[in-house]
Amino acid sequence: MIRFSVDPNYAGKNLPGWFMVASYLQKSIGQRVKFIPYKDFDEARNAVLSGEIDIVYANPFDWVFFMNEIGFLPIAKPRNHFDEVIICSKKYKSYLELTKPINIISAHKKTFVHMVGLFLLEKAEIDLDSCKFNFSGSYQSVIKNVLQSEYDIGFVLSEVYEKSSVIIKNQLNILDVSNDGFVFHAFCISPRLIELQKSITESILNFNSKLLDDIGFEGFETISEDEIFTISSLANEYIGSLNREAS
């Protein structure tokens, strides 16, 4: 049996669609595929690292980590769909209004969203030593905490913000947004599935329009070695900084 999971951010939405992806893969590659969703980043990561998952649609931080640590192989990315970051606030309309200490809510330290959020703050010449960080476990809860004015600003995956209701968006001020257009989630497979790599990849690249609509994408395409190198370099630099911070 092949066990399949997705980034917890996606497990919380379009859930029936991801079950259908498992069914599609099962029919396409001729092996039983079981979809296993997880509620938070740590639970999902631990499942992959402990060998409980064989195929995962992972955020960029995780797929680099899985590739480095346990030999997972990124095989497909969403077409014209990149991970961008929004820094939002309910209380403030610009960085200039912030006062120290700056209380920041983020989903998880080990995400590209948090990393890019830090880059945006540094670019805006915000002293990170004046910031206090808290982590909520999901981007939806980041928005909730910001709306309750419990924190000055929040780091949010732009896709989550864009899919929020008009009522929610009208209550949030956007202080900053990334526009890099190169970081992405990816389907990854365990090294034990290497013999099925071609058939799994072809199956993902040939998702039908109904299935794509169900999970909210226009299509998938292969990943180049240059893309893997660029994103890996950024992620590894950030992972190294976290390790130095912890030591």
PDB file of N, CA and C in Angstrom, residues 10-101:
ATOM      1  N   TYR A  10      -3.282  22.446   3.118  1.00  0.00           N
ATOM      2  CA  TYR A  10      -4.200  21.961   2.096  1.00  0.00           C
ATOM      3  C   TYR A  10      -5.138  20.886   2.629  1.00  0.00           C
ATOM      4  N   ALA A  11      -4.718  20.204   3.711  1.00  0.00           N
ATOM      5  CA  ALA A  11      -5.583  19.183   4.297  1.00  0.00           C
ATOM      6  C   ALA A  11      -6.825  19.822   4.904  1.00  0.00           C
ATOM      7  N   GLY A  12      -6.712  21.106   5.265  1.00  0.00           N
ATOM      8  CA  GLY A  12      -7.845  21.791   5.875  1.00  0.00           C
ATOM      9  C   GLY A  12      -8.836  22.337   4.872  1.00  0.00           C
ATOM     10  N   LYS A  13      -8.549  22.208   3.593  1.00  0.00           N
ATOM     11  CA  LYS A  13      -9.470  22.699   2.570  1.00  0.00           C
ATOM     12  C   LYS A  13      -9.425  21.744   1.390  1.00  0.00           C
ATOM     13  N   ASN A  14     -10.463  21.746   0.595  1.00  0.00           N
ATOM     14  CA  ASN A  14     -10.531  20.849  -0.575  1.00  0.00           C
ATOM     15  C   ASN A  14     -10.269  19.392  -0.205  1.00  0.00           C
ATOM     16  N   LEU A  15     -10.658  19.010   1.018  1.00  0.00           N
ATOM     17  CA  LEU A  15     -10.332  17.663   1.501  1.00  0.00           C
ATOM     18  C   LEU A  15     -10.898  16.562   0.610  1.00  0.00           C
ATOM     19  N   PRO A  16     -12.161  16.655   0.170  1.00  0.00           N
ATOM     20  CA  PRO A  16     -12.681  15.610  -0.729  1.00  0.00           C
ATOM     21  C   PRO A  16     -11.849  15.486  -2.002  1.00  0.00           C
ATOM     22  N   GLY A  17     -11.340  16.621  -2.492  1.00  0.00           N
ATOM     23  CA  GLY A  17     -10.534  16.593  -3.708  1.00  0.00           C
ATOM     24  C   GLY A  17      -9.251  15.801  -3.541  1.00  0.00           C
ATOM     25  N   TRP A  18      -8.633  15.897  -2.377  1.00  0.00           N
ATOM     26  CA  TRP A  18      -7.390  15.159  -2.135  1.00  0.00           C
ATOM     27  C   TRP A  18      -7.650  13.669  -1.993  1.00  0.00           C
ATOM     28  N   PHE A  19      -8.809  13.298  -1.459  1.00  0.00           N
ATOM     29  CA  PHE A  19      -9.190  11.880  -1.440  1.00  0.00           C
ATOM     30  C   PHE A  19      -9.354  11.368  -2.873  1.00  0.00           C
ATOM     31  N   MET A  20      -9.898  12.238  -3.742  1.00  0.00           N
ATOM     32  CA  MET A  20     -10.061  11.857  -5.139  1.00  0.00           C
ATOM     33  C   MET A  20      -8.696  11.721  -5.841  1.00  0.00           C
ATOM     34  N   VAL A  21      -7.722  12.549  -5.446  1.00  0.00           N
ATOM     35  CA  VAL A  21      -6.370  12.414  -5.991  1.00  0.00           C
ATOM     36  C   VAL A  21      -5.820  11.030  -5.667  1.00  0.00           C
ATOM     37  N   ALA A  22      -6.029  10.586  -4.421  1.00  0.00           N
ATOM     38  CA  ALA A  22      -5.564   9.251  -4.027  1.00  0.00           C
ATOM     39  C   ALA A  22      -6.222   8.173  -4.881  1.00  0.00           C
ATOM     40  N   SER A  23      -7.522   8.315  -5.114  1.00  0.00           N
ATOM     41  CA  SER A  23      -8.242   7.335  -5.939  1.00  0.00           C
ATOM     42  C   SER A  23      -7.729   7.338  -7.373  1.00  0.00           C
ATOM     43  N   TYR A  24      -7.471   8.543  -7.887  1.00  0.00           N
ATOM     44  CA  TYR A  24      -6.961   8.673  -9.251  1.00  0.00           C
ATOM     45  C   TYR A  24      -5.585   8.005  -9.376  1.00  0.00           C
ATOM     46  N   LEU A  25      -4.700   8.290  -8.421  1.00  0.00           N
ATOM     47  CA  LEU A  25      -3.367   7.691  -8.451  1.00  0.00           C
ATOM     48  C   LEU A  25      -3.449   6.170  -8.355  1.00  0.00           C
ATOM     49  N   GLN A  26      -4.349   5.691  -7.523  1.00  0.00           N
ATOM     50  CA  GLN A  26      -4.510   4.245  -7.350  1.00  0.00           C
ATOM     51  C   GLN A  26      -4.884   3.570  -8.671  1.00  0.00           C
ATOM     52  N   LYS A  27      -5.836   4.166  -9.372  1.00  0.00           N
ATOM     53  CA  LYS A  27      -6.250   3.610 -10.657  1.00  0.00           C
ATOM     54  C   LYS A  27      -5.150   3.738 -11.707  1.00  0.00           C
ATOM     55  N   SER A  28      -4.436   4.864 -11.658  1.00  0.00           N
ATOM     56  CA  SER A  28      -3.450   5.154 -12.677  1.00  0.00           C
ATOM     57  C   SER A  28      -2.193   4.273 -12.576  1.00  0.00           C
ATOM     58  N   ILE A  29      -1.730   4.040 -11.344  1.00  0.00           N
ATOM     59  CA  ILE A  29      -0.483   3.280 -11.192  1.00  0.00           C
ATOM     60  C   ILE A  29      -0.722   1.824 -10.799  1.00  0.00           C
ATOM     61  N   GLY A  30      -1.996   1.474 -10.559  1.00  0.00           N
ATOM     62  CA  GLY A  30      -2.329   0.078 -10.306  1.00  0.00           C
ATOM     63  C   GLY A  30      -1.927  -0.448  -8.949  1.00  0.00           C
ATOM     64  N   GLN A  31      -1.811   0.462  -7.974  1.00  0.00           N
ATOM     65  CA  GLN A  31      -1.509   0.047  -6.612  1.00  0.00           C
ATOM     66  C   GLN A  31      -2.424   0.790  -5.645  1.00  0.00           C
ATOM     67  N   ARG A  32      -2.713   0.151  -4.513  1.00  0.00           N
ATOM     68  CA  ARG A  32      -3.590   0.787  -3.535  1.00  0.00           C
ATOM     69  C   ARG A  32      -2.919   2.028  -2.961  1.00  0.00           C
ATOM     70  N   VAL A  33      -3.654   3.154  -2.936  1.00  0.00           N
ATOM     71  CA  VAL A  33      -3.145   4.410  -2.401  1.00  0.00           C
ATOM     72  C   VAL A  33      -4.111   4.900  -1.323  1.00  0.00           C
ATOM     73  N   LYS A  34      -3.597   5.151  -0.139  1.00  0.00           N
ATOM     74  CA  LYS A  34      -4.406   5.624   0.983  1.00  0.00           C
ATOM     75  C   LYS A  34      -4.038   7.063   1.319  1.00  0.00           C
ATOM     76  N   PHE A  35      -5.054   7.937   1.375  1.00  0.00           N
ATOM     77  CA  PHE A  35      -4.820   9.338   1.733  1.00  0.00           C
ATOM     78  C   PHE A  35      -4.903   9.500   3.248  1.00  0.00           C
ATOM     79  N   ILE A  36      -3.863  10.127   3.834  1.00  0.00           N
ATOM     80  CA  ILE A  36      -3.815  10.351   5.277  1.00  0.00           C
ATOM     81  C   ILE A  36      -3.568  11.839   5.542  1.00  0.00           C
ATOM     82  N   PRO A  37      -4.590  12.584   5.956  1.00  0.00           N
ATOM     83  CA  PRO A  37      -4.389  14.011   6.253  1.00  0.00           C
ATOM     84  C   PRO A  37      -3.873  14.222   7.678  1.00  0.00           C
ATOM     85  N   TYR A  38      -3.161  15.321   7.877  1.00  0.00           N
ATOM     86  CA  TYR A  38      -2.665  15.694   9.203  1.00  0.00           C
ATOM     87  C   TYR A  38      -3.078  17.126   9.515  1.00  0.00           C
ATOM     88  N   LYS A  39      -3.188  17.429  10.807  1.00  0.00           N
ATOM     89  CA  LYS A  39      -3.739  18.710  11.229  1.00  0.00           C
ATOM     90  C   LYS A  39      -2.706  19.820  11.370  1.00  0.00           C
ATOM     91  N   ASP A  40      -1.445  19.469  11.661  1.00  0.00           N
ATOM     92  CA  ASP A  40      -0.454  20.526  11.852  1.00  0.00           C
ATOM     93  C   ASP A  40       0.890  20.128  11.251  1.00  0.00           C
ATOM     94  N   PHE A  41       1.776  21.110  11.143  1.00  0.00           N
ATOM     95  CA  PHE A  41       3.054  20.918  10.479  1.00  0.00           C
ATOM     96  C   PHE A  41       3.907  19.846  11.143  1.00  0.00           C
ATOM     97  N   ASP A  42       4.019  19.896  12.463  1.00  0.00           N
ATOM     98  CA  ASP A  42       4.887  18.952  13.163  1.00  0.00           C
ATOM     99  C   ASP A  42       4.406  17.511  13.009  1.00  0.00           C
ATOM    100  N   GLU A  43       3.098  17.305  13.126  1.00  0.00           N
ATOM    101  CA  GLU A  43       2.537  15.961  12.977  1.00  0.00           C
ATOM    102  C   GLU A  43       2.793  15.423  11.571  1.00  0.00           C
ATOM    103  N   ALA A  44       2.602  16.274  10.581  1.00  0.00           N
ATOM    104  CA  ALA A  44       2.809  15.849   9.191  1.00  0.00           C
ATOM    105  C   ALA A  44       4.285  15.551   8.920  1.00  0.00           C
ATOM    106  N   ARG A  45       5.172  16.421   9.404  1.00  0.00           N
ATOM    107  CA  ARG A  45       6.605  16.196   9.190  1.00  0.00           C
ATOM    108  C   ARG A  45       7.070  14.904   9.844  1.00  0.00           C
ATOM    109  N   ASN A  46       6.641  14.694  11.077  1.00  0.00           N
ATOM    110  CA  ASN A  46       7.066  13.496  11.798  1.00  0.00           C
ATOM    111  C   ASN A  46       6.593  12.229  11.105  1.00  0.00           C
ATOM    112  N   ALA A  47       5.403  12.278  10.516  1.00  0.00           N
ATOM    113  CA  ALA A  47       4.878  11.107   9.800  1.00  0.00           C
ATOM    114  C   ALA A  47       5.754  10.766   8.599  1.00  0.00           C
ATOM    115  N   VAL A  48       6.162  11.793   7.855  1.00  0.00           N
ATOM    116  CA  VAL A  48       7.024  11.556   6.695  1.00  0.00           C
ATOM    117  C   VAL A  48       8.401  11.062   7.132  1.00  0.00           C
ATOM    118  N   LEU A  49       8.974  11.715   8.119  1.00  0.00           N
ATOM    119  CA  LEU A  49      10.324  11.375   8.571  1.00  0.00           C
ATOM    120  C   LEU A  49      10.397   9.982   9.193  1.00  0.00           C
ATOM    121  N   SER A  50       9.274   9.522   9.756  1.00  0.00           N
ATOM    122  CA  SER A  50       9.255   8.194  10.379  1.00  0.00           C
ATOM    123  C   SER A  50       8.886   7.091   9.400  1.00  0.00           C
ATOM    124  N   GLY A  51       8.709   7.452   8.119  1.00  0.00           N
ATOM    125  CA  GLY A  51       8.432   6.449   7.094  1.00  0.00           C
ATOM    126  C   GLY A  51       6.985   6.062   6.938  1.00  0.00           C
ATOM    127  N   GLU A  52       6.079   6.871   7.486  1.00  0.00           N
ATOM    128  CA  GLU A  52       4.656   6.548   7.419  1.00  0.00           C
ATOM    129  C   GLU A  52       4.007   7.042   6.127  1.00  0.00           C
ATOM    130  N   ILE A  53       4.713   7.887   5.360  1.00  0.00           N
ATOM    131  CA  ILE A  53       4.160   8.472   4.139  1.00  0.00           C
ATOM    132  C   ILE A  53       5.115   8.215   2.971  1.00  0.00           C
ATOM    133  N   ASP A  54       4.538   7.884   1.805  1.00  0.00           N
ATOM    134  CA  ASP A  54       5.330   7.562   0.612  1.00  0.00           C
ATOM    135  C   ASP A  54       5.268   8.648  -0.463  1.00  0.00           C
ATOM    136  N   ILE A  55       4.122   9.327  -0.551  1.00  0.00           N
ATOM    137  CA  ILE A  55       3.958  10.451  -1.476  1.00  0.00           C
ATOM    138  C   ILE A  55       3.413  11.617  -0.668  1.00  0.00           C
ATOM    139  N   VAL A  56       4.004  12.795  -0.836  1.00  0.00           N
ATOM    140  CA  VAL A  56       3.510  13.952  -0.098  1.00  0.00           C
ATOM    141  C   VAL A  56       3.543  15.189  -0.991  1.00  0.00           C
ATOM    142  N   TYR A  57       2.482  15.974  -0.889  1.00  0.00           N
ATOM    143  CA  TYR A  57       2.468  17.294  -1.520  1.00  0.00           C
ATOM    144  C   TYR A  57       2.914  18.261  -0.435  1.00  0.00           C
ATOM    145  N   ALA A  58       4.173  18.701  -0.507  1.00  0.00           N
ATOM    146  CA  ALA A  58       4.816  19.393   0.605  1.00  0.00           C
ATOM    147  C   ALA A  58       5.138  20.843   0.301  1.00  0.00           C
ATOM    148  N   ASN A  59       5.161  21.653   1.364  1.00  0.00           N
ATOM    149  CA  ASN A  59       5.591  23.038   1.217  1.00  0.00           C
ATOM    150  C   ASN A  59       7.099  23.069   0.934  1.00  0.00           C
ATOM    151  N   PRO A  60       7.618  24.168   0.406  1.00  0.00           N
ATOM    152  CA  PRO A  60       9.017  24.193  -0.048  1.00  0.00           C
ATOM    153  C   PRO A  60      10.041  23.901   1.046  1.00  0.00           C
ATOM    154  N   PHE A  61       9.822  24.390   2.260  1.00  0.00           N
ATOM    155  CA  PHE A  61      10.744  24.076   3.345  1.00  0.00           C
ATOM    156  C   PHE A  61      10.786  22.576   3.573  1.00  0.00           C
ATOM    157  N   ASP A  62       9.614  21.946   3.606  1.00  0.00           N
ATOM    158  CA  ASP A  62       9.545  20.521   3.911  1.00  0.00           C
ATOM    159  C   ASP A  62      10.115  19.657   2.809  1.00  0.00           C
ATOM    160  N   TRP A  63       9.812  19.980   1.538  1.00  0.00           N
ATOM    161  CA  TRP A  63      10.321  19.070   0.497  1.00  0.00           C
ATOM    162  C   TRP A  63      11.833  19.121   0.398  1.00  0.00           C
ATOM    163  N   VAL A  64      12.420  20.270   0.691  1.00  0.00           N
ATOM    164  CA  VAL A  64      13.881  20.328   0.736  1.00  0.00           C
ATOM    165  C   VAL A  64      14.395  19.509   1.916  1.00  0.00           C
ATOM    166  N   PHE A  65      13.745  19.651   3.065  1.00  0.00           N
ATOM    167  CA  PHE A  65      14.149  18.918   4.265  1.00  0.00           C
ATOM    168  C   PHE A  65      14.029  17.412   4.056  1.00  0.00           C
ATOM    169  N   PHE A  66      12.908  16.975   3.467  1.00  0.00           N
ATOM    170  CA  PHE A  66      12.713  15.541   3.206  1.00  0.00           C
ATOM    171  C   PHE A  66      13.732  15.020   2.191  1.00  0.00           C
ATOM    172  N   MET A  67      14.059  15.826   1.214  1.00  0.00           N
ATOM    173  CA  MET A  67      15.041  15.442   0.211  1.00  0.00           C
ATOM    174  C   MET A  67      16.414  15.256   0.861  1.00  0.00           C
ATOM    175  N   ASN A  68      16.785  16.197   1.729  1.00  0.00           N
ATOM    176  CA  ASN A  68      18.089  16.136   2.383  1.00  0.00           C
ATOM    177  C   ASN A  68      18.188  15.009   3.406  1.00  0.00           C
ATOM    178  N   GLU A  69      17.123  14.834   4.186  1.00  0.00           N
ATOM    179  CA  GLU A  69      17.188  13.936   5.332  1.00  0.00           C
ATOM    180  C   GLU A  69      16.894  12.475   4.995  1.00  0.00           C
ATOM    181  N   ILE A  70      15.921  12.237   4.108  1.00  0.00           N
ATOM    182  CA  ILE A  70      15.504  10.848   3.870  1.00  0.00           C
ATOM    183  C   ILE A  70      15.408  10.495   2.385  1.00  0.00           C
ATOM    184  N   GLY A  71      15.976  11.340   1.547  1.00  0.00           N
ATOM    185  CA  GLY A  71      16.088  11.002   0.133  1.00  0.00           C
ATOM    186  C   GLY A  71      14.823  11.108  -0.691  1.00  0.00           C
ATOM    187  N   PHE A  72      13.827  11.856  -0.219  1.00  0.00           N
ATOM    188  CA  PHE A  72      12.623  12.061  -1.033  1.00  0.00           C
ATOM    189  C   PHE A  72      12.986  12.835  -2.297  1.00  0.00           C
ATOM    190  N   LEU A  73      12.225  12.592  -3.346  1.00  0.00           N
ATOM    191  CA  LEU A  73      12.502  13.204  -4.639  1.00  0.00           C
ATOM    192  C   LEU A  73      11.330  14.089  -5.073  1.00  0.00           C
ATOM    193  N   PRO A  74      11.552  15.412  -5.249  1.00  0.00           N
ATOM    194  CA  PRO A  74      10.495  16.281  -5.770  1.00  0.00           C
ATOM    195  C   PRO A  74      10.284  16.009  -7.249  1.00  0.00           C
ATOM    196  N   ILE A  75       9.034  15.748  -7.643  1.00  0.00           N
ATOM    197  CA  ILE A  75       8.798  15.327  -9.027  1.00  0.00           C
ATOM    198  C   ILE A  75       7.850  16.232  -9.814  1.00  0.00           C
ATOM    199  N   ALA A  76       7.020  17.022  -9.142  1.00  0.00           N
ATOM    200  CA  ALA A  76       6.069  17.864  -9.880  1.00  0.00           C
ATOM    201  C   ALA A  76       5.660  19.060  -9.040  1.00  0.00           C
ATOM    202  N   LYS A  77       5.445  20.179  -9.713  1.00  0.00           N
ATOM    203  CA  LYS A  77       5.033  21.423  -9.046  1.00  0.00           C
ATOM    204  C   LYS A  77       3.768  21.958  -9.718  1.00  0.00           C
ATOM    205  N   PRO A  78       2.999  22.793  -9.022  1.00  0.00           N
ATOM    206  CA  PRO A  78       1.814  23.379  -9.645  1.00  0.00           C
ATOM    207  C   PRO A  78       2.199  24.408 -10.701  1.00  0.00           C
ATOM    208  N   ARG A  79       1.466  24.428 -11.783  1.00  0.00           N
ATOM    209  CA  ARG A  79       1.745  25.360 -12.874  1.00  0.00           C
ATOM    210  C   ARG A  79       1.239  26.760 -12.525  1.00  0.00           C
ATOM    211  N   ASN A  80       2.109  27.757 -12.707  1.00  0.00           N
ATOM    212  CA  ASN A  80       1.748  29.169 -12.467  1.00  0.00           C
ATOM    213  C   ASN A  80       1.176  29.395 -11.066  1.00  0.00           C
ATOM    214  N   HIS A  81       1.794  28.755 -10.090  1.00  0.00           N
ATOM    215  CA  HIS A  81       1.293  28.848  -8.718  1.00  0.00           C
ATOM    216  C   HIS A  81       2.495  28.869  -7.769  1.00  0.00           C
ATOM    217  N   PHE A  82       2.744  30.034  -7.155  1.00  0.00           N
ATOM    218  CA  PHE A  82       3.921  30.192  -6.320  1.00  0.00           C
ATOM    219  C   PHE A  82       3.530  30.584  -4.895  1.00  0.00           C
ATOM    220  N   ASP A  83       4.424  30.295  -3.969  1.00  0.00           N
ATOM    221  CA  ASP A  83       4.191  30.631  -2.565  1.00  0.00           C
ATOM    222  C   ASP A  83       4.683  32.047  -2.299  1.00  0.00           C
ATOM    223  N   GLU A  84       3.753  32.955  -2.083  1.00  0.00           N
ATOM    224  CA  GLU A  84       4.096  34.329  -1.720  1.00  0.00           C
ATOM    225  C   GLU A  84       3.616  34.605  -0.296  1.00  0.00           C
ATOM    226  N   VAL A  85       4.141  35.661   0.288  1.00  0.00           N
ATOM    227  CA  VAL A  85       3.882  35.954   1.700  1.00  0.00           C
ATOM    228  C   VAL A  85       3.288  37.344   1.854  1.00  0.00           C
ATOM    229  N   ILE A  86       2.286  37.429   2.708  1.00  0.00           N
ATOM    230  CA  ILE A  86       1.669  38.711   3.050  1.00  0.00           C
ATOM    231  C   ILE A  86       1.927  39.004   4.521  1.00  0.00           C
ATOM    232  N   ILE A  87       2.338  40.224   4.812  1.00  0.00           N
ATOM    233  CA  ILE A  87       2.429  40.687   6.196  1.00  0.00           C
ATOM    234  C   ILE A  87       1.226  41.592   6.432  1.00  0.00           C
ATOM    235  N   CYS A  88       0.371  41.173   7.355  1.00  0.00           N
ATOM    236  CA  CYS A  88      -0.886  41.884   7.561  1.00  0.00           C
ATOM    237  C   CYS A  88      -1.056  42.330   9.015  1.00  0.00           C
ATOM    238  N   SER A  89      -1.964  43.280   9.208  1.00  0.00           N
ATOM    239  CA  SER A  89      -2.248  43.801  10.544  1.00  0.00           C
ATOM    240  C   SER A  89      -3.674  44.335  10.582  1.00  0.00           C
ATOM    241  N   LYS A  90      -4.258  44.294  11.734  1.00  0.00           N
ATOM    242  CA  LYS A  90      -5.549  44.962  11.909  1.00  0.00           C
ATOM    243  C   LYS A  90      -5.344  46.335  12.535  1.00  0.00           C
ATOM    244  N   LYS A  91      -4.332  46.451  13.392  1.00  0.00           N
ATOM    245  CA  LYS A  91      -4.121  47.677  14.166  1.00  0.00           C
ATOM    246  C   LYS A  91      -3.339  48.748  13.406  1.00  0.00           C
ATOM    247  N   TYR A  92      -2.491  48.315  12.476  1.00  0.00           N
ATOM    248  CA  TYR A  92      -1.584  49.266  11.836  1.00  0.00           C
ATOM    249  C   TYR A  92      -1.714  49.220  10.307  1.00  0.00           C
ATOM    250  N   LYS A  93      -1.416  50.358   9.685  1.00  0.00           N
ATOM    251  CA  LYS A  93      -1.516  50.455   8.232  1.00  0.00           C
ATOM    252  C   LYS A  93      -0.164  50.524   7.537  1.00  0.00           C
ATOM    253  N   SER A  94       0.911  50.714   8.299  1.00  0.00           N
ATOM    254  CA  SER A  94       2.246  50.742   7.705  1.00  0.00           C
ATOM    255  C   SER A  94       3.270  50.373   8.767  1.00  0.00           C
ATOM    256  N   TYR A  95       4.475  50.034   8.312  1.00  0.00           N
ATOM    257  CA  TYR A  95       5.565  49.730   9.232  1.00  0.00           C
ATOM    258  C   TYR A  95       5.868  50.923  10.145  1.00  0.00           C
ATOM    259  N   LEU A  96       5.682  52.131   9.629  1.00  0.00           N
ATOM    260  CA  LEU A  96       6.043  53.337  10.373  1.00  0.00           C
ATOM    261  C   LEU A  96       5.233  53.485  11.661  1.00  0.00           C
ATOM    262  N   GLU A  97       4.076  52.853  11.720  1.00  0.00           N
ATOM    263  CA  GLU A  97       3.227  52.971  12.896  1.00  0.00           C
ATOM    264  C   GLU A  97       3.597  51.992  14.006  1.00  0.00           C
ATOM    265  N   LEU A  98       4.437  51.002  13.686  1.00  0.00           N
ATOM    266  CA  LEU A  98       4.781  49.969  14.659  1.00  0.00           C
ATOM    267  C   LEU A  98       5.637  50.534  15.785  1.00  0.00           C
ATOM    268  N   THR A  99       5.378  50.033  16.996  1.00  0.00           N
ATOM    269  CA  THR A  99       6.182  50.420  18.148  1.00  0.00           C
ATOM    270  C   THR A  99       6.809  49.180  18.769  1.00  0.00           C
ATOM    271  N   LYS A 100       7.974  49.342  19.377  1.00  0.00           N
ATOM    272  CA  LYS A 100       8.693  48.222  19.974  1.00  0.00           C
ATOM    273  C   LYS A 100       8.146  47.902  21.361  1.00  0.00           C
ATOM    274  N   PRO A 101       8.120  46.637  21.722  1.00  0.00           N
ATOM    275  CA  PRO A 101       8.444  45.459  20.905  1.00  0.00           C
ATOM    276  C   PRO A 101       7.312  45.150  19.932  1.00  0.00           C
TER     277      PRO A 101
END
